[in-house]
CSV table of C-alpha atoms in Angstrom, one decimal:
chain,number,residue,atom,x,y,z
A,14,MET,CA,0.0,0.0,0.0
A,15,LEU,CA,1.3,3.4,-0.9
A,16,ASN,CA,0.1,6.6,0.8
A,17,PRO,CA,1.2,9.5,-1.3
A,18,ASN,CA,-0.7,12.0,0.9
A,19,PRO,CA,0.8,14.5,3.5
A,20,THR,CA,-1.6,13.0,6.1
A,21,GLN,CA,-1.9,9.4,7.4
A,22,ALA,CA,-4.3,7.0,5.7
A,23,LYS,CA,-6.7,5.0,7.8
A,24,VAL,CA,-7.1,1.8,5.8
A,25,THR,CA,-9.4,-1.2,6.2
A,26,LEU,CA,-8.3,-4.5,4.6
A,27,THR,CA,-11.2,-6.9,4.2
A,28,TYR,CA,-10.0,-10.4,3.5
A,29,MET,CA,-12.7,-12.3,1.6
A,30,THR,CA,-12.1,-15.9,2.8
A,31,GLU,CA,-14.1,-19.0,2.2
A,32,ALA,CA,-15.1,-18.8,5.9
A,33,GLY,CA,-16.4,-15.2,5.4
A,34,PRO,CA,-14.9,-11.7,5.4
A,35,LYS,CA,-12.4,-10.6,8.0
A,36,ALA,CA,-11.8,-6.8,8.3
A,37,LEU,CA,-8.6,-5.4,9.8
A,38,ASP,CA,-7.8,-1.7,10.3
A,39,LYS,CA,-4.4,-0.4,9.5
A,40,THR,CA,-2.7,3.1,9.5
A,41,ILE,CA,-0.2,4.1,6.9
A,42,PRO,CA,2.0,7.1,7.8
A,43,PRO,CA,2.1,10.1,5.4
A,44,ASN,CA,4.1,9.8,2.2
A,45,SER,CA,5.1,6.2,2.9
A,46,ARG,CA,4.6,2.6,1.8
A,47,ALA,CA,3.5,-0.3,4.0
A,48,SER,CA,3.4,-4.1,3.3
A,49,TYR,CA,1.1,-6.5,5.1
A,50,SER,CA,1.4,-10.3,5.4
A,51,MET,CA,-1.7,-12.3,4.8
A,52,ALA,CA,-0.2,-15.1,6.8
A,53,SER,CA,0.2,-12.8,9.8
A,54,ASP,CA,-3.3,-11.2,9.4
A,55,ILE,CA,-5.4,-14.3,8.7
A,56,GLY,CA,-3.2,-17.4,8.8
A,57,ALA,CA,-3.0,-19.9,6.1
A,58,ALA,CA,-6.1,-19.3,4.0
A,59,ASP,CA,-7.2,-18.5,0.4
A,60,ALA,CA,-8.5,-14.9,0.2
A,61,SER,CA,-9.0,-11.9,-2.0
A,62,ILE,CA,-8.8,-8.4,-0.5
A,63,LYS,CA,-11.0,-5.4,-0.6
A,64,VAL,CA,-9.2,-2.1,0.4
A,65,THR,CA,-11.0,1.0,1.6
A,66,SER,CA,-9.3,4.2,2.9
A,67,ASP,CA,-10.2,7.6,4.1
A,68,VAL,CA,-7.7,9.2,1.6
A,69,PRO,CA,-6.6,8.0,-1.8
A,70,VAL,CA,-4.0,5.2,-1.7
A,71,VAL,CA,-2.4,2.8,-4.2
A,72,ALA,CA,-3.0,-0.9,-3.6
A,73,GLU,CA,-1.0,-3.7,-5.2
A,74,ARG,CA,-0.8,-7.4,-4.7
A,75,SER,CA,2.8,-8.7,-4.5
A,76,MET,CA,3.9,-12.3,-4.1
A,77,TYR,CA,7.5,-13.4,-3.6
A,78,ARG,CA,9.4,-16.7,-3.3
A,79,ASN,CA,13.0,-17.8,-3.4
A,80,ASN,CA,14.2,-15.2,-0.9
A,81,ARG,CA,12.5,-12.5,-3.0
A,82,ARG,CA,14.4,-13.4,-6.1
A,83,GLU,CA,11.1,-14.4,-7.9
A,84,GLY,CA,7.7,-12.8,-7.7
A,85,SER,CA,4.8,-11.1,-9.3
A,86,CYS,CA,2.9,-7.9,-8.7
A,87,SER,CA,-0.4,-6.6,-9.9
A,88,ILE,CA,-2.1,-3.3,-9.1
A,89,GLY,CA,-5.6,-3.4,-7.7
A,90,ALA,CA,-8.7,-2.2,-9.6
A,91,THR,CA,-9.9,1.2,-8.4
A,92,ALA,CA,-13.6,0.2,-8.6
A,93,PRO,CA,-15.8,-2.7,-9.6
A,94,ALA,CA,-16.6,-2.9,-13.3
A,95,LYS,CA,-18.3,-5.2,-15.8
A,96,ASP,CA,-15.3,-5.4,-18.1
A,97,PHE,CA,-11.5,-5.7,-17.6
A,98,PHE,CA,-8.8,-6.3,-20.2
A,99,LEU,CA,-5.8,-8.2,-19.1
A,100,ALA,CA,-2.5,-7.7,-21.0
A,101,GLU,CA,-1.0,-11.1,-20.8
A,102,GLY,CA,-2.0,-14.7,-20.5
A,103,ALA,CA,-1.0,-18.1,-21.9
A,104,THR,CA,-2.2,-21.6,-21.5
A,105,GLY,CA,-2.1,-24.8,-23.4
A,106,TYR,CA,1.6,-24.8,-24.4
A,107,ASP,CA,4.9,-24.7,-22.7
A,108,VAL,CA,5.5,-21.1,-21.7
A,109,GLY,CA,7.1,-21.7,-18.3
A,110,PHE,CA,4.3,-20.2,-16.2
A,111,THR,CA,0.6,-20.6,-15.4
A,112,THR,CA,-1.9,-17.8,-15.9
A,113,TYR,CA,-4.7,-17.2,-13.3
A,114,VAL,CA,-7.6,-14.8,-13.5
A,115,LEU,CA,-8.6,-13.7,-10.0
A,116,VAL,CA,-12.1,-12.4,-9.6
A,117,GLN,CA,-13.7,-11.0,-6.4
A,118,ASN,CA,-17.3,-10.2,-5.7
A,119,PRO,CA,-17.4,-7.9,-2.6
A,120,GLN,CA,-21.2,-7.7,-2.8
A,121,THR,CA,-23.7,-9.9,-0.9
A,122,PRO,CA,-25.7,-11.4,-3.8
A,123,PRO,CA,-23.8,-14.0,-5.7
A,124,THR,CA,-22.8,-13.3,-9.3
A,125,THR,CA,-22.0,-15.4,-12.4
A,126,TYR,CA,-18.6,-15.1,-13.9
A,127,PRO,CA,-18.4,-16.1,-17.6
A,128,SER,CA,-14.9,-17.2,-18.3
A,129,PRO,CA,-13.2,-15.0,-20.9
A,130,ILE,CA,-10.8,-17.7,-21.9
A,131,ARG,CA,-11.7,-19.1,-25.3
A,132,PRO,CA,-10.0,-21.8,-27.4
A,133,LEU,CA,-7.7,-20.6,-30.1
A,134,PRO,CA,-8.8,-21.3,-33.7
A,135,ALA,CA,-7.1,-24.2,-35.4
A,136,ARG,CA,-4.0,-23.2,-37.4
């Protein structure tokens, strides 16, 4: 989380787990960056995260391994939307990585997610 503001940011991280949401309040000092560990906050669990703040902040999802020599990072969406376009993705042939599309529904009613992945035409 990046707080580019001259005042502190009061942030709520809501972890959306299979057992239900778990909200935690955090404070980010002015003009600074903070990292939070899901393992420390909620233990070993699968979750997506909803971020709310009293001032504008930048949220990203970073994952590391191999003593931080390998990792990935993606910026969070600024608002729910009906359409998103993802820049990269590959499945079905040896590209050396696996692509996942992560979708969160922070609303109470369930929603249907039509998969955007379609087979490639025969060549």
